[in-house]
Short mmCIF file of C-alpha atoms and ligand atoms in Angstrom, two decimals:
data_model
loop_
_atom_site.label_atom_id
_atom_site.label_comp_id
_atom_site.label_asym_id
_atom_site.label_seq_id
_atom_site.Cartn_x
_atom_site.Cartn_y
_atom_site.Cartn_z
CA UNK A 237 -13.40 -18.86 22.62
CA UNK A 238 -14.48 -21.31 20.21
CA UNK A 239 -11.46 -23.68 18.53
CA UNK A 240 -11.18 -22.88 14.97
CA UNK A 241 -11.48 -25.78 12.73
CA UNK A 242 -10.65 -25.65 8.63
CA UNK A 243 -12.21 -27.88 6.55
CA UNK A 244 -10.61 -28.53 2.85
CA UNK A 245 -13.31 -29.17 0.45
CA UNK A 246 -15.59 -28.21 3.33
CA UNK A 247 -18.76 -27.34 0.96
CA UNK A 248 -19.68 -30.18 -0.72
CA UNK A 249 -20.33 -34.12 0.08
CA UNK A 250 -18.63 -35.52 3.10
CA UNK A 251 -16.86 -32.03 3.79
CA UNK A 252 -19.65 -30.09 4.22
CA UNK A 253 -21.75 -32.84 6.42
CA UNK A 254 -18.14 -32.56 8.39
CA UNK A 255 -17.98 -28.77 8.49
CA UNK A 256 -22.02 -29.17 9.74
CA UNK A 257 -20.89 -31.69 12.64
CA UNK A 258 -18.38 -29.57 13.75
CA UNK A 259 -20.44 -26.35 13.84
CA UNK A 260 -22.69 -28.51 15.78
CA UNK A 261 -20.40 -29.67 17.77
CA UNK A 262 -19.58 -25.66 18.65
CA UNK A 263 -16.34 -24.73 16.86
CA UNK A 264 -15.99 -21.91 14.57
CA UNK A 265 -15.75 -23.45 11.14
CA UNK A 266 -13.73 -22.58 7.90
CA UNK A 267 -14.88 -24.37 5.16
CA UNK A 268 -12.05 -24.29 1.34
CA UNK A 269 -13.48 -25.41 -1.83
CA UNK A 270 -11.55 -25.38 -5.52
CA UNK A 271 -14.09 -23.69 -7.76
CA UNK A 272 -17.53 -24.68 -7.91
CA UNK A 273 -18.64 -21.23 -6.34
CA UNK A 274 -22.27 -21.58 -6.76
CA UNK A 275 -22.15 -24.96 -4.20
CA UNK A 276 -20.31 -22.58 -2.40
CA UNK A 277 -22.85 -19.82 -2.26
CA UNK A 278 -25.45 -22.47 -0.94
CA UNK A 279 -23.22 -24.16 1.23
CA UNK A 280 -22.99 -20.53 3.12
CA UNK A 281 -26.43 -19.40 2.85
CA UNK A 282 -27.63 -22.66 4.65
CA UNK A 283 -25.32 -22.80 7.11
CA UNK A 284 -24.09 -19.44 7.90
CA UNK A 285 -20.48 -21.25 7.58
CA UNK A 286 -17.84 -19.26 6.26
CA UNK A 287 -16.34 -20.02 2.70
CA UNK A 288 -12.70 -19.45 1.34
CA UNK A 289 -11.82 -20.49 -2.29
CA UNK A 290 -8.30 -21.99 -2.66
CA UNK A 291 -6.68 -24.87 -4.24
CA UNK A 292 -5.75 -27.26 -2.04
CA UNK A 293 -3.05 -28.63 -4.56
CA UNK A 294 -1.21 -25.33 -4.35
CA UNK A 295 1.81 -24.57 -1.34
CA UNK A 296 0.93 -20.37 -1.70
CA UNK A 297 -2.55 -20.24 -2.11
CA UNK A 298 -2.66 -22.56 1.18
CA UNK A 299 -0.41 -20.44 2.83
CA UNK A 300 -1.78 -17.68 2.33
CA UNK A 301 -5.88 -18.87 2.43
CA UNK A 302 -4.54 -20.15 5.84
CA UNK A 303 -3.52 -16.94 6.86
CA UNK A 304 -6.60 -15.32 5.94
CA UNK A 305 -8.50 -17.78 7.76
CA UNK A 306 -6.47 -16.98 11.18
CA UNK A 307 -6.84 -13.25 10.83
CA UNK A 308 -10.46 -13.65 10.63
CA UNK A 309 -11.73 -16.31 12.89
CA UNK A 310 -7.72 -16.88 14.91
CA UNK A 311 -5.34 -19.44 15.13
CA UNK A 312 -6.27 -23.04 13.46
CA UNK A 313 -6.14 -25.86 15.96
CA UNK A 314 -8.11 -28.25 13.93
CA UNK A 315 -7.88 -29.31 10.43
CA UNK A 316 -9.14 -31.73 8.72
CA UNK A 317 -8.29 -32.24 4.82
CA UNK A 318 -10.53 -33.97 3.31
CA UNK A 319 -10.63 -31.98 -0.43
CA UNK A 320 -9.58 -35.05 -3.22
CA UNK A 321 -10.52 -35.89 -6.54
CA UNK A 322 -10.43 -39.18 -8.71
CA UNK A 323 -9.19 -39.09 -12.40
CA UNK A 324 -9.71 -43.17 -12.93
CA UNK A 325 -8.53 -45.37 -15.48
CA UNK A 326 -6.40 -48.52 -16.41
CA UNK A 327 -2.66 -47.73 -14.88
CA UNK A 328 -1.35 -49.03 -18.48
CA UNK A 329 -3.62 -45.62 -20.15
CA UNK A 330 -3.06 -43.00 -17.22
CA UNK A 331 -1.47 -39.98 -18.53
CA UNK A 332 1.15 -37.71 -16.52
CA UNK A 333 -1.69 -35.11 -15.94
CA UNK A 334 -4.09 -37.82 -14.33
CA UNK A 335 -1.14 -39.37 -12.09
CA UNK A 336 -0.04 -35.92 -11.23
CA UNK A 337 -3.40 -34.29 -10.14
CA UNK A 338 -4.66 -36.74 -8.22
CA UNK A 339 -1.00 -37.03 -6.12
CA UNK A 340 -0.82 -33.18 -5.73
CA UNK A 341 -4.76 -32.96 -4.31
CA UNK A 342 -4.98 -35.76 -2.29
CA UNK A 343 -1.27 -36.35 -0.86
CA UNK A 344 0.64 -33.28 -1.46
CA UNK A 345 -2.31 -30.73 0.41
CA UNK A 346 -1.70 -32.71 3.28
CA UNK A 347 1.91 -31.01 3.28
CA UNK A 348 0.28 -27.66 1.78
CA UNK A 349 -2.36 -27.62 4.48
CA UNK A 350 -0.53 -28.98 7.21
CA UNK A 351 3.08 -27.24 6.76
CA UNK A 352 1.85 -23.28 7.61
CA UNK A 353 -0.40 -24.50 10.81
CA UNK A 354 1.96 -27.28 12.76
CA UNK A 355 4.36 -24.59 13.88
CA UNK A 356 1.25 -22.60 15.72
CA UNK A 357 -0.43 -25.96 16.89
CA UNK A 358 3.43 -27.08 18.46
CA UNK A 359 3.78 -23.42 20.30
CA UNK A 360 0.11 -23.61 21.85
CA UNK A 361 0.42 -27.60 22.47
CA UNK A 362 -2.76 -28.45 20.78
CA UNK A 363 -3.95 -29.45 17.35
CA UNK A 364 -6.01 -31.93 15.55
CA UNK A 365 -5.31 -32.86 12.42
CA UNK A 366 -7.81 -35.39 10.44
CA UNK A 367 -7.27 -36.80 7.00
CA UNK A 368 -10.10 -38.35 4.83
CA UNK A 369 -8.30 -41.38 3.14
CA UNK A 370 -10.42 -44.02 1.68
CA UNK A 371 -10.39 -48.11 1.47
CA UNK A 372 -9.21 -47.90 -1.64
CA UNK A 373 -5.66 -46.63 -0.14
CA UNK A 374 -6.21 -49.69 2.25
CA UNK A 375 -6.51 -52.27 -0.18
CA UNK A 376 -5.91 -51.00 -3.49
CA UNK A 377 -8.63 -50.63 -6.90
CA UNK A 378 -8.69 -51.41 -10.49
CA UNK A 379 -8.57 -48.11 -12.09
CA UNK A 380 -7.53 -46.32 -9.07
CA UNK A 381 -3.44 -46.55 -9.40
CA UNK A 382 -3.14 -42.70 -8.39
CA UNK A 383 -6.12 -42.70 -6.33
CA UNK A 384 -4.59 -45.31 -4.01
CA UNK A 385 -1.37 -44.56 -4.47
CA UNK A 386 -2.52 -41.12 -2.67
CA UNK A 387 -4.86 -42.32 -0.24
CA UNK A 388 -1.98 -44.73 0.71
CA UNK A 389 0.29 -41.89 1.19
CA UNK A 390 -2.23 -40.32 3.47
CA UNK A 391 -1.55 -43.09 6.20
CA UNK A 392 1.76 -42.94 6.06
CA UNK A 393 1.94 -39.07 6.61
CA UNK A 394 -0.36 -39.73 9.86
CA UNK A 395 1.67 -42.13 11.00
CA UNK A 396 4.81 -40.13 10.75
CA UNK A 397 3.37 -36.68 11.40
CA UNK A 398 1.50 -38.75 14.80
CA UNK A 399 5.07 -39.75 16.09
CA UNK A 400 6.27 -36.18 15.56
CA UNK A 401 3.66 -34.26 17.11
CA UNK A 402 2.30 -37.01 20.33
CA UNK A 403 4.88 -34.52 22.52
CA UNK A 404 2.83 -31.25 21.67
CA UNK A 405 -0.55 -32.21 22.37
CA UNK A 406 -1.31 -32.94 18.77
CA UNK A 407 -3.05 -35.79 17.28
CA UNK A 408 -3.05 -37.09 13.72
CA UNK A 409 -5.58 -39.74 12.33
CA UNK A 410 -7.12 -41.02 9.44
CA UNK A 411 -10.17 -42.02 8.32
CA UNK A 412 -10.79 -44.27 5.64
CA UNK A 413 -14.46 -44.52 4.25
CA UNK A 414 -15.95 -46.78 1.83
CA UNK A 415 -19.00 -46.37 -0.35
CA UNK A 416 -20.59 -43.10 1.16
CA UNK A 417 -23.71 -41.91 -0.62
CA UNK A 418 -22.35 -38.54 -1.95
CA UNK A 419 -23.91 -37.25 -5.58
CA UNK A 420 -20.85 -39.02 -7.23
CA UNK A 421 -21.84 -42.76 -6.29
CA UNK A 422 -25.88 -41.86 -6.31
CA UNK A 423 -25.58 -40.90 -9.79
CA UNK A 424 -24.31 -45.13 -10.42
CA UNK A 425 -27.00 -46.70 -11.78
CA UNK A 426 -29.25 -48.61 -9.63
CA UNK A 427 -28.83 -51.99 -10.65
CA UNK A 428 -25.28 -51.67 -10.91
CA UNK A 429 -25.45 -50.69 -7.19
CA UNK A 430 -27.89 -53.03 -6.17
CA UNK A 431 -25.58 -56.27 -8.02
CA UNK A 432 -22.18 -54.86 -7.80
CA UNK A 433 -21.61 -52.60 -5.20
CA UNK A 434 -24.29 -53.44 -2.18
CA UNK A 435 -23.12 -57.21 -1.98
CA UNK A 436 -19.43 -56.03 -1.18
CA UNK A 437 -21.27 -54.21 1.80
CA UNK A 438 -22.04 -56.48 4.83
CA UNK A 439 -23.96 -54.43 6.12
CA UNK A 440 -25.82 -53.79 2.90
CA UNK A 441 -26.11 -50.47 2.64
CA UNK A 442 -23.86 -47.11 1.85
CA UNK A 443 -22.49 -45.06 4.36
CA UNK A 444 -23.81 -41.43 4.69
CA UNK A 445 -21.67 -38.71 4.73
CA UNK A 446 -22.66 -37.87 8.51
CA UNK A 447 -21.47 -41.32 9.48
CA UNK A 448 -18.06 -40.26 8.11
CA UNK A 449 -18.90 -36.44 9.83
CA UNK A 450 -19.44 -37.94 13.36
CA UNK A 451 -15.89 -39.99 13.31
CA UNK A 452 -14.45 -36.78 12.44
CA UNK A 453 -16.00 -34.79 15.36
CA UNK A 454 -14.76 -37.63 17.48
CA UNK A 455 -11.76 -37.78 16.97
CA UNK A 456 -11.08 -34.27 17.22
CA UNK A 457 -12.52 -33.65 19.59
CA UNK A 458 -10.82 -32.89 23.31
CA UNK A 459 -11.45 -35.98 25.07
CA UNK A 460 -9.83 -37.68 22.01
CA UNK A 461 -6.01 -36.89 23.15
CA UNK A 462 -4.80 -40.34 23.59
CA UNK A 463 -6.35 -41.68 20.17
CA UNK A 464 -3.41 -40.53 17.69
CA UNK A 465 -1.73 -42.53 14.37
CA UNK A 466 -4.88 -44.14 14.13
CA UNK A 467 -6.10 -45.54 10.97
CA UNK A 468 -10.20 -45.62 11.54
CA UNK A 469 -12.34 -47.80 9.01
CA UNK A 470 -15.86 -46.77 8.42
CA UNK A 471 -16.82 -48.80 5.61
CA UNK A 472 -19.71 -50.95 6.53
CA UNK A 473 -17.45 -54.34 7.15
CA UNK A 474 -16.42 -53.92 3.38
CA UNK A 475 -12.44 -54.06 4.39
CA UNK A 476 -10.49 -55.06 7.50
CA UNK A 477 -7.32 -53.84 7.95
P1 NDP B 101 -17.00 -34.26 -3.53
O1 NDP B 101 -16.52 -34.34 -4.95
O2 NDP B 101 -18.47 -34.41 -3.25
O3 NDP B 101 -16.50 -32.87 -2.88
C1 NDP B 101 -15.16 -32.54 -2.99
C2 NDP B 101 -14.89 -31.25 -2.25
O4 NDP B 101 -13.47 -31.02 -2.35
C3 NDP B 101 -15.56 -30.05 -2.87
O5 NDP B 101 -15.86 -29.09 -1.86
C4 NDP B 101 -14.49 -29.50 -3.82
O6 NDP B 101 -14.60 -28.11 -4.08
C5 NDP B 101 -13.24 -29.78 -2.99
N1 NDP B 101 -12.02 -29.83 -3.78
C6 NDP B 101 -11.70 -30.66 -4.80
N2 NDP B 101 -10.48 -30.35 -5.28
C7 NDP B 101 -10.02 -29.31 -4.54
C8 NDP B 101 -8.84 -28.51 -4.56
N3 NDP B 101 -7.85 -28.73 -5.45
N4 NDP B 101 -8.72 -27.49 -3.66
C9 NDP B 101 -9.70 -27.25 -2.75
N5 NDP B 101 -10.83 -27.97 -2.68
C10 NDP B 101 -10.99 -28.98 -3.57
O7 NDP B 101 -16.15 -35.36 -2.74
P2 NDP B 101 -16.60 -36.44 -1.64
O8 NDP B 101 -17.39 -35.79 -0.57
O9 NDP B 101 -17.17 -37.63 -2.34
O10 NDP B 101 -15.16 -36.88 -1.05
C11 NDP B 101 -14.54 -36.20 0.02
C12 NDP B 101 -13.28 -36.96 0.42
O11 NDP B 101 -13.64 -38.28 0.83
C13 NDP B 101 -12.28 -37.11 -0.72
O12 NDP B 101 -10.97 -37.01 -0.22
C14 NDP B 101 -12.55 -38.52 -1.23
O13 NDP B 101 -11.42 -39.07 -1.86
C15 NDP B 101 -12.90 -39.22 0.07
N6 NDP B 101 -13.70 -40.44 -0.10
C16 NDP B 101 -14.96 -40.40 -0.65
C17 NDP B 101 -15.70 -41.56 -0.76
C18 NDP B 101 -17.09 -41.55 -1.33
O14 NDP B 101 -17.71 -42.63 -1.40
N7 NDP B 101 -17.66 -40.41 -1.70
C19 NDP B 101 -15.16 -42.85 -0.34
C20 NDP B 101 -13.84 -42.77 0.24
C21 NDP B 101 -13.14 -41.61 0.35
P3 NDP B 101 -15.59 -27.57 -5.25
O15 NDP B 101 -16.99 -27.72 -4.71
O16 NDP B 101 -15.19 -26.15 -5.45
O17 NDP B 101 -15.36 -28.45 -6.45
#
């Protein structure tokens, strides 16, 4: 039987080149999205992948979108959360509603997500779990107060959640991409990539979002067991940590 994976924000941008890898890569594949149903639509007529609409940002609607997920396809023993958002501006401007939505999709789904499948993963003694954080957790951005503040927070659960779980067979990681050419950063214009973006890229170029897919696959995969709290940069030389 093929290991059931579930993919948060699975249909779209690095999700869906992640819920493509691990299809490839032979696991049965449950990729969430929020709303935008006709991406959805696509995203499951391409590649036959199943789709279930729930918002990450929301303990019951993972719960139970989690459960659905089991009775069709059976238990979850990978999951990888990558949904998250950006709602950017000056820290001194940022209303409660920008703070707020950014911290409950991209920090607080890792407890939605996580909470209702650990128990199962602990009993069987296997899981992979795989957050997408971002450099910008790593090393902080103008703008990005909420963002990073998040992405931040996503280390820090690996970390803990790694400790906790390195006795069940689980592993916990984190991967942290920089510029990855997803519709959001080909829509910036081209000379504002070409002077302000590609020069903070050693190795001059973006990342694609099957770069980002294939550490994901890695490090979920089987042979990965002794790889766990890991922090993995894939960001072009951009940031160190
Ligand atoms: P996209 O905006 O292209 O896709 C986001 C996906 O997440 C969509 O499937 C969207 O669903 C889903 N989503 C958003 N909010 C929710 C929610 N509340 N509940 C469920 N699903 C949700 O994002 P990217 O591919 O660019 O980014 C993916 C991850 O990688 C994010 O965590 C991002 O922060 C991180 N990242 C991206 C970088 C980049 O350069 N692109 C760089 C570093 C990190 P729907 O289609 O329904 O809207």
């Amino acid at each position: 039987m093929a290991r059931v994976a579930v993919v948060s924000g699975g249909t779209r941008g690095i999700g869906a080149a992640i819920s493509k890898a691990l299809k490839g890569a032979g696991y049965a594949v449950a990729a969430n999205y929020a709303g935008n149903d006709a991406a959805a639509a696509a995203f499951k007529e391409e590649t036959g992948i199943p789709v279930y609409k729930w918002d990450v940002s929301n303990y019951k609607q993972c719960a139970e979108g989690l459960k659905q997920v089991e009775s069709d396809l059976g238990p979850v023993e990978i999951l990888v959360n990558n949904a998250g958002i950006t709602r950017d501006t000056p820290f001194h401007k940022m209303t409660p509603e920008q703070w707020f939505e950014v911290i409950n999709t991209n920090l607080n789904s890792l407890f939605n997500m996580t909470r209702p499948v650990i128990e199962g993963m602990r009993e069987r003694g296997f899981g992979r779990i795989v957050s997408i954080s971002s450099i910008n957790g790593q090393k902080g951005q103008f703008g990005q107060a909420n963002y990073s503040a998040s992405k931040a927070g996503d280390i820090g659960f690996t970390k803990a959640l790694a400790l906790e779980s390195a006795g069940k067979g689980i592993t916990v990681n984190v991967v942290c991409p920089g510029y990855i050419a997803t519709e959001m950063v080909r829509a910036v214009p081209k000379d504002v990539l070409d002077k302000k973006i590609l020069p903070l890229i050693p190795t001059g170029r973006l990342g694609e979002p099957e770069e980002i897919a294939r550490c994901v696959a890695f490090l979920v995969s089987d042979e990965a067991g002794f790889i766990t709290g890991s922090t993995l940069s894939a960001n072009g030389g951009q940031y160190m940590a």
